[in-house]
Amino acid sequence: MAAARIEFKGSSFTLSVLHLKTATIADIRADLAKKVAQAPDFFYLVPIVVSIDKLNDDIDYQGIKTLIEEFNFTFVGFTGAISKEQRQLIRECGFSFVNTAKANTVKKTVLVEESVAEKPKAVIATPQRDLYTDKIHRGQIRSGQQVYAKDQNLVVIGSVSAGAEVIADGNIHVYGSLRGRAIAGATGHHKAQIYCQKLEAELVSINGNYWLSESMEEHWASPVYIQLTDNELTSSKLI
Amino acid sequence: MARIIVVTSGKGGVGKTTSSAAIGLGLALKGHKVVLIDFDIGLRNLDLIMGCERRVVYDFVNVINGEATLNQALIKDKRVSSLSILPASQTRDKDALNKENVGKVLEDLGKLYDFIICDSPAGIEAGAMMALYYADEAIITTNPEVSSVRDSDRIIGMLASRSRRAELGLEPIKEHLLLTRYSPKRVAEGEMLSVEDVEDILSIPLLGVIPESQAVLKASNAGEPVILDTESDAGQAYQDVIDRLLGETIDFRFLVVEKKGIFSRMFGG
Ligand SMILES: Nc1ncnc2c1ncn2[C@@H]1O[C@H](COP(=O)(O)OP(=O)(O)OP(=O)(O)O)[C@@H](O)[C@H]1O
Ligand SMILES: [Mg+2]
């Protein structure tokens, strides 16, 4: 018997989602330009799903797709909790509609709860993202160098110089001084955190929310960790 | 085997050529066979500082192109016979050098000398990369100010990624920090970074601290490397650098503002 030469299988991936709070193309372009400028290499050809959750009607689907591609992302499709009619419309315009895993989870939860009294732990557990492994970099990261931990946390045993850039999809730990730029949760992970022994950074960013040096006054030159609380960066002393 | 040492910085005008000349001559005065190579193609400064500019017939590029032999191009120093200078070309541009030919020249020189000192051009482009490519050791010349330190940091990154040793996965280039034009007074006044600041940022071993000194300009104009001015603070600081390069442990000098002179102390001034 000849083996099948192609096969369809389901797999889950972690994709970046761009959440739109406006449908005005010019505004989206302006904000995207700012974000992408922070780490142009890093965003290059990254697959992007656009969430239109928070938008009313009157969406220029083609315009949004073109804009996304203008910034060298790979456009995947639209997502969001929207009406059946709107989904139909998106398909008619020739775009995919992508269901989020969360939406499925919610459905499942309800199903399970109907039949069993006990809360299903497995379903509540957050997706694989909390299980990032570590990429370990030994030695100082110098001005002009960039280290990216794709789908990983980044552990730097040494300092990050001014003019250097560290990026991780997970957390960033710097066992030394952080003087350059640190971008954690780079592909959209609001729980990501940044730890360092001495905060003297040019920029820190978690899930797209960033601080420049001037915002770090409170804990400047201290051992700190930085996290996102209600979409705001906050810093706390480590010791 | 010869030690190939590049004197580099990223930023321009920080004292690479001054240091190359002082260190080259200093090592030769200790009896070592030394050749100084000017990699700053198109500018040609080293021969001026060494005081041999009128004796340049052929240059590094001529040798690279096979237009002259090494023997024809090397200029013997008039003060110390174990020192030679391979001058840069003033007329060619920096693309005249290529890895293969430079490697060949360094190999030939390695058979004749104990130390090969490469005076790098400023910047991080081809010329500077060529000067550091074959190095075993690097003297990272830095002034105590932010932009110079930043550029040095950049260069240290390149030593670790763009050198032959990096490409072949050999033991990394040995790094030495040389802080030049250091003025303890301006450090005390908060106008300059301190030795500790720079060490903290770059975290590589300190080879020497050369004070800002009138003697350097005087030496350059006379074509007599400042190490010959044994009375001067800069000359003595370079002498310490030589001793450290040769493996001695020597305390650092000229790091604090000069105490009052002996007379004012005696008379309680
Ligand atoms: N310790 C010092 N005290 C005072 N002046 C100094 C000192 N060291 C260097 N200088 C002066 O700084 C200037 C630049 O020095 P030098 O030419 O050695 O730098 P360089 O790094 O080789 O420059 P370039 O990048 O152009 O090759 C010269 O005028 C020199 O006299
Ligand atoms: Mg020079």
Coordinates of N, CA, C and O in Angstrom, one line a residue, chain B residues 103-209:
Chain B
G103 N 46.8 38.7 5.6 CA 47.2 37.5 6.3 C 48.6 37.0 5.9 O 49.4 36.7 6.8
K104 N 48.9 37.1 4.6 CA 50.2 36.7 4.1 C 51.3 37.6 4.7 O 52.3 37.1 5.1
V105 N 51.0 38.9 4.6 CA 52.1 39.8 5.2 C 52.3 39.6 6.6 O 53.5 39.5 7.1
L106 N 51.2 39.4 7.4 CA 51.3 39.2 8.8 C 52.1 37.9 9.1 O 52.9 37.8 10.0
E107 N 51.8 36.9 8.3 CA 52.5 35.6 8.5 C 54.0 35.8 8.3 O 54.8 35.3 9.1
D108 N 54.4 36.5 7.2 CA 55.8 36.7 7.0 C 56.5 37.5 8.1 O 57.6 37.2 8.5
L109 N 55.7 38.6 8.6 CA 56.3 39.4 9.6 C 56.4 38.6 10.9 O 57.3 38.8 11.7
G110 N 55.5 37.7 11.1 CA 55.5 36.8 12.3 C 56.7 36.0 12.5 O 57.1 35.7 13.6
K111 N 57.4 35.7 11.3 CA 58.6 34.9 11.4 C 59.8 35.8 11.8 O 60.9 35.3 12.2
L112 N 59.7 37.1 11.7 CA 60.8 38.0 11.9 C 60.7 38.8 13.2 O 61.7 39.3 13.8
Y113 N 59.5 38.9 13.8 CA 59.3 39.8 14.9 C 58.6 39.1 16.1 O 57.9 38.1 15.9
D114 N 58.8 39.7 17.3 CA 58.1 39.2 18.5 C 56.7 39.8 18.7 O 55.8 39.2 19.2
F115 N 56.7 41.1 18.3 CA 55.4 41.8 18.4 C 55.0 42.5 17.1 O 55.9 43.1 16.5
I116 N 53.8 42.3 16.7 CA 53.3 43.1 15.6 C 52.2 44.0 16.1 O 51.1 43.5 16.6
I117 N 52.4 45.3 16.0 CA 51.4 46.3 16.6 C 50.7 46.9 15.4 O 51.3 47.5 14.5
C118 N 49.4 46.7 15.4 CA 48.5 47.2 14.3 C 47.8 48.5 14.7 O 46.9 48.4 15.6
D119 N 48.1 49.6 14.2 CA 47.5 50.9 14.5 C 46.2 51.0 13.6 O 46.3 51.2 12.4
S120 N 45.0 50.8 14.3 CA 43.8 50.8 13.5 C 43.3 52.1 13.1 O 43.5 53.1 13.9
P121 N 42.6 52.3 12.0 CA 41.9 53.5 11.7 C 40.6 53.6 12.6 O 40.2 52.6 13.2
A122 N 40.1 54.8 12.8 CA 38.8 54.9 13.5 C 37.7 54.3 12.8 O 37.8 53.9 11.6
G123 N 36.5 54.2 13.5 CA 35.3 53.7 12.8 C 35.1 52.2 13.0 O 35.9 51.5 13.7
I124 N 34.1 51.7 12.4 CA 33.8 50.2 12.5 C 33.7 49.6 11.1 O 33.1 48.6 10.9
E125 N 34.2 50.3 10.1 CA 34.1 49.9 8.8 C 35.3 48.9 8.4 O 36.1 48.6 9.2
A126 N 35.3 48.7 7.1 CA 36.3 47.7 6.6 C 37.7 47.9 7.1 O 38.3 46.9 7.5
G127 N 38.2 49.1 7.1 CA 39.6 49.3 7.6 C 39.8 48.9 9.0 O 40.8 48.2 9.3
A128 N 38.9 49.2 9.9 CA 39.1 48.9 11.3 C 38.9 47.3 11.4 O 39.6 46.7 12.2
M129 N 38.0 46.8 10.7 CA 37.8 45.3 10.7 C 39.0 44.6 10.3 O 39.4 43.5 10.8
M130 N 39.7 45.1 9.2 CA 40.9 44.5 8.7 C 42.0 44.5 9.8 O 42.7 43.5 10.0
A131 N 42.1 45.6 10.5 CA 43.2 45.8 11.5 C 43.0 44.8 12.6 O 44.0 44.4 13.2
L132 N 41.7 44.5 13.0 CA 41.5 43.7 14.1 C 41.4 42.2 13.8 O 41.5 41.3 14.6
Y133 N 41.2 41.9 12.5 CA 40.9 40.5 12.1 C 41.8 39.5 12.6 O 41.5 38.4 13.1
Y134 N 43.1 39.7 12.4 CA 44.1 38.7 12.7 C 44.7 38.8 14.2 O 45.6 38.1 14.5
A135 N 44.1 39.7 14.9 CA 44.7 40.0 16.2 C 44.6 38.9 17.2 O 43.7 38.1 17.2
D136 N 45.7 38.8 18.1 CA 45.7 37.9 19.2 C 45.2 38.6 20.5 O 44.6 38.1 21.4
E137 N 45.6 39.9 20.5 CA 45.3 40.8 21.6 C 44.8 42.1 21.1 O 45.1 42.5 19.9
A138 N 44.0 42.8 21.9 CA 43.5 44.2 21.5 C 43.7 45.1 22.6 O 43.4 44.8 23.7
I139 N 44.2 46.3 22.2 CA 44.3 47.4 23.2 C 43.2 48.3 22.9 O 43.2 49.0 21.8
I140 N 42.2 48.3 23.7 CA 41.0 49.2 23.4 C 41.2 50.5 24.0 O 41.2 50.7 25.2
T141 N 41.5 51.5 23.1 CA 41.9 52.8 23.6 C 40.6 53.6 23.8 O 39.8 53.8 22.9
T142 N 40.5 54.2 25.0 CA 39.2 54.9 25.3 C 39.5 56.1 26.1 O 40.4 56.2 26.9
N143 N 38.8 57.2 25.7 CA 38.8 58.4 26.5 C 37.7 58.3 27.5 O 36.7 57.7 27.3
P144 N 37.9 59.0 28.7 CA 36.9 58.9 29.7 C 35.6 59.7 29.5 O 35.3 60.6 30.3
E145 N 35.0 59.5 28.3 CA 33.7 60.2 28.1 C 32.8 59.2 27.4 O 33.2 58.3 26.8
V146 N 31.5 59.6 27.5 CA 30.5 58.6 27.2 C 30.5 58.1 25.7 O 30.5 56.9 25.5
S147 N 30.8 58.9 24.8 CA 30.7 58.5 23.4 C 31.9 57.6 23.1 O 31.8 56.6 22.3
S148 N 33.0 57.9 23.6 CA 34.2 57.0 23.4 C 34.0 55.6 24.0 O 34.3 54.6 23.4
V149 N 33.4 55.6 25.2 CA 33.2 54.4 25.9 C 32.2 53.5 25.1 O 32.3 52.3 24.9
R150 N 31.2 54.2 24.6 CA 30.1 53.5 23.8 C 30.8 52.8 22.6 O 30.5 51.7 22.3
D151 N 31.6 53.6 21.9 CA 32.3 53.0 20.7 C 33.2 51.9 21.0 O 33.3 50.9 20.3
S152 N 33.9 52.0 22.2 CA 34.8 50.9 22.6 C 34.0 49.7 22.9 O 34.4 48.6 22.5
D153 N 32.8 49.9 23.5 CA 32.0 48.7 23.8 C 31.6 48.0 22.5 O 31.6 46.8 22.3
R154 N 31.3 48.8 21.5 CA 30.9 48.3 20.2 C 32.0 47.5 19.5 O 31.8 46.4 19.0
I155 N 33.2 48.1 19.7 CA 34.4 47.4 19.1 C 34.7 46.1 19.8 O 35.0 45.1 19.2
I156 N 34.5 46.1 21.1 CA 34.7 44.8 21.9 C 33.8 43.7 21.4 O 34.1 42.6 21.2
G157 N 32.5 44.1 21.1 CA 31.6 43.2 20.5 C 32.1 42.6 19.2 O 31.9 41.5 18.9
M158 N 32.7 43.5 18.4 CA 33.2 43.1 17.1 C 34.4 42.1 17.2 O 34.6 41.2 16.4
L159 N 35.3 42.4 18.2 CA 36.4 41.5 18.4 C 35.9 40.1 18.7 O 36.5 39.1 18.2
A160 N 34.8 40.0 19.3 CA 34.2 38.7 19.7 C 33.4 38.1 18.6 O 33.0 37.0 18.7
S161 N 33.1 38.9 17.5 CA 32.3 38.3 16.5 C 32.9 38.3 15.1 O 32.6 37.5 14.3
R162 N 33.8 39.3 14.8 CA 34.2 39.5 13.5 C 35.7 39.2 13.3 O 36.2 39.4 12.2
S163 N 36.4 38.7 14.3 CA 37.8 38.4 14.1 C 38.0 37.0 13.6 O 37.1 36.2 13.6
R164 N 39.2 36.7 13.2 CA 39.6 35.4 12.8 C 39.4 34.4 13.9 O 38.9 33.3 13.7
R165 N 39.8 34.8 15.1 CA 39.7 33.9 16.2 C 38.2 33.6 16.5 O 37.9 32.4 16.8
A166 N 37.3 34.5 16.3 CA 35.9 34.3 16.5 C 35.4 33.3 15.4 O 34.7 32.4 15.7
E167 N 35.8 33.6 14.2 CA 35.3 32.8 13.1 C 35.7 31.4 13.2 O 35.0 30.5 12.8
L168 N 37.0 31.2 13.7 CA 37.5 29.8 13.8 C 37.1 29.1 15.1 O 37.5 28.0 15.3
G169 N 36.5 29.9 16.0 CA 36.2 29.3 17.3 C 37.4 29.1 18.2 O 37.4 28.2 19.0
L170 N 38.4 29.9 17.9 CA 39.6 29.7 18.7 C 39.4 30.5 20.0 O 38.4 31.2 20.2
E171 N 40.4 30.4 20.9 CA 40.4 31.2 22.1 C 40.2 32.7 21.8 O 40.8 33.2 20.8
P172 N 39.3 33.4 22.5 CA 39.0 34.8 22.0 C 40.2 35.7 22.2 O 41.2 35.5 22.9
I173 N 40.1 36.8 21.4 CA 41.1 37.9 21.5 C 41.2 38.4 22.9 O 40.2 38.6 23.6
K174 N 42.5 38.5 23.4 CA 42.7 39.0 24.8 C 42.5 40.5 24.8 O 43.2 41.3 24.0
E175 N 41.6 41.0 25.6 CA 41.3 42.4 25.6 C 42.0 43.2 26.7 O 42.1 42.7 27.9
H176 N 42.5 44.4 26.4 CA 43.1 45.3 27.4 C 42.5 46.6 27.2 O 42.4 47.2 26.1
L177 N 42.1 47.2 28.4 CA 41.6 48.6 28.4 C 42.7 49.6 28.6 O 43.4 49.5 29.6
L178 N 42.8 50.5 27.7 CA 43.8 51.6 27.8 C 43.0 52.9 27.9 O 42.4 53.3 26.9
L179 N 43.0 53.5 29.0 CA 42.3 54.8 29.2 C 43.3 55.9 28.9 O 44.3 56.0 29.6
T180 N 43.0 56.7 28.0 CA 43.9 57.8 27.6 C 43.3 59.2 27.8 O 42.1 59.3 27.9
R181 N 44.2 60.2 27.9 CA 43.7 61.6 28.1 C 42.9 61.7 29.4 O 41.9 62.4 29.4
Y182 N 43.4 61.0 30.4 CA 42.7 61.0 31.7 C 43.1 62.2 32.5 O 44.3 62.5 32.7
S183 N 42.1 62.9 33.0 CA 42.4 64.1 33.8 C 41.7 64.0 35.2 O 40.5 64.2 35.3
P184 N 42.5 63.6 36.2 CA 41.9 63.4 37.5 C 41.1 64.6 38.0 O 40.1 64.5 38.7
K185 N 41.6 65.8 37.6 CA 40.9 67.0 38.0 C 39.5 67.1 37.5 O 38.6 67.4 38.2
R186 N 39.4 66.8 36.2 CA 38.1 66.9 35.5 C 37.2 65.8 36.0 O 36.0 65.9 36.0
V187 N 37.8 64.6 36.4 CA 37.0 63.6 37.0 C 36.4 64.0 38.3 O 35.2 63.9 38.6
A188 N 37.3 64.6 39.1 CA 36.9 65.1 40.4 C 35.7 66.2 40.3 O 34.8 66.2 41.1
E189 N 35.8 66.9 39.2 CA 34.8 68.0 39.0 C 33.6 67.4 38.3 O 32.6 68.1 38.0
G190 N 33.6 66.1 38.1 CA 32.4 65.5 37.5 C 32.2 65.7 36.0 O 31.2 65.4 35.4
E191 N 33.3 66.2 35.4 CA 33.2 66.4 33.9 C 33.6 65.2 33.1 O 33.3 65.2 31.9
M192 N 34.2 64.3 33.7 CA 34.7 63.1 33.0 C 34.3 61.8 33.8 O 34.2 61.9 35.0
L193 N 34.3 60.7 33.1 CA 34.0 59.5 33.7 C 35.3 59.1 34.5 O 36.4 59.4 34.1
S194 N 35.1 58.4 35.6 CA 36.3 57.9 36.4 C 36.7 56.5 35.8 O 36.0 55.9 35.1
V195 N 37.9 56.1 36.2 CA 38.4 54.8 35.8 C 37.4 53.7 36.2 O 37.1 52.8 35.4
E196 N 36.9 53.9 37.4 CA 35.9 52.9 37.9 C 34.7 52.8 37.0 O 34.1 51.8 36.7
D197 N 34.2 54.0 36.6 CA 33.0 54.1 35.8 C 33.2 53.3 34.5 O 32.4 52.5 34.1
V198 N 34.4 53.6 33.9 CA 34.7 53.0 32.6 C 34.9 51.5 32.7 O 34.4 50.7 31.9
E199 N 35.6 51.1 33.8 CA 35.8 49.6 34.0 C 34.4 49.0 34.2 O 34.2 47.8 33.8
D200 N 33.5 49.6 35.0 CA 32.2 49.1 35.2 C 31.4 48.9 34.0 O 30.8 47.8 33.8
I201 N 31.5 49.8 33.1 CA 30.7 49.7 31.8 C 31.3 48.7 30.9 O 30.6 47.9 30.3
L202 N 32.6 48.7 30.7 CA 33.2 47.8 29.7 C 33.6 46.5 30.3 O 33.7 45.5 29.5
S203 N 33.8 46.4 31.5 CA 34.3 45.2 32.2 C 35.3 44.3 31.4 O 35.0 43.2 31.1
I204 N 36.4 44.9 31.1 CA 37.6 44.2 30.6 C 38.8 44.7 31.4 O 38.7 45.8 32.0
P205 N 39.8 43.9 31.5 CA 41.0 44.2 32.4 C 41.7 45.5 31.9 O 41.9 45.8 30.8
L206 N 42.0 46.3 32.9 CA 42.7 47.6 32.7 C 44.2 47.4 32.5 O 44.9 46.8 33.3
L207 N 44.7 47.9 31.4 CA 46.1 47.8 31.0 C 46.8 49.1 31.5 O 48.0 49.0 31.8
G208 N 46.2 50.2 31.4 CA 46.9 51.4 31.7 C 46.0 52.6 31.7 O 44.9 52.6 31.1
V209 N 46.4 53.7 32.4 CA 45.7 54.9 32.4 C 46.8 56.0 32.0 O 47.8 56.2 32.8

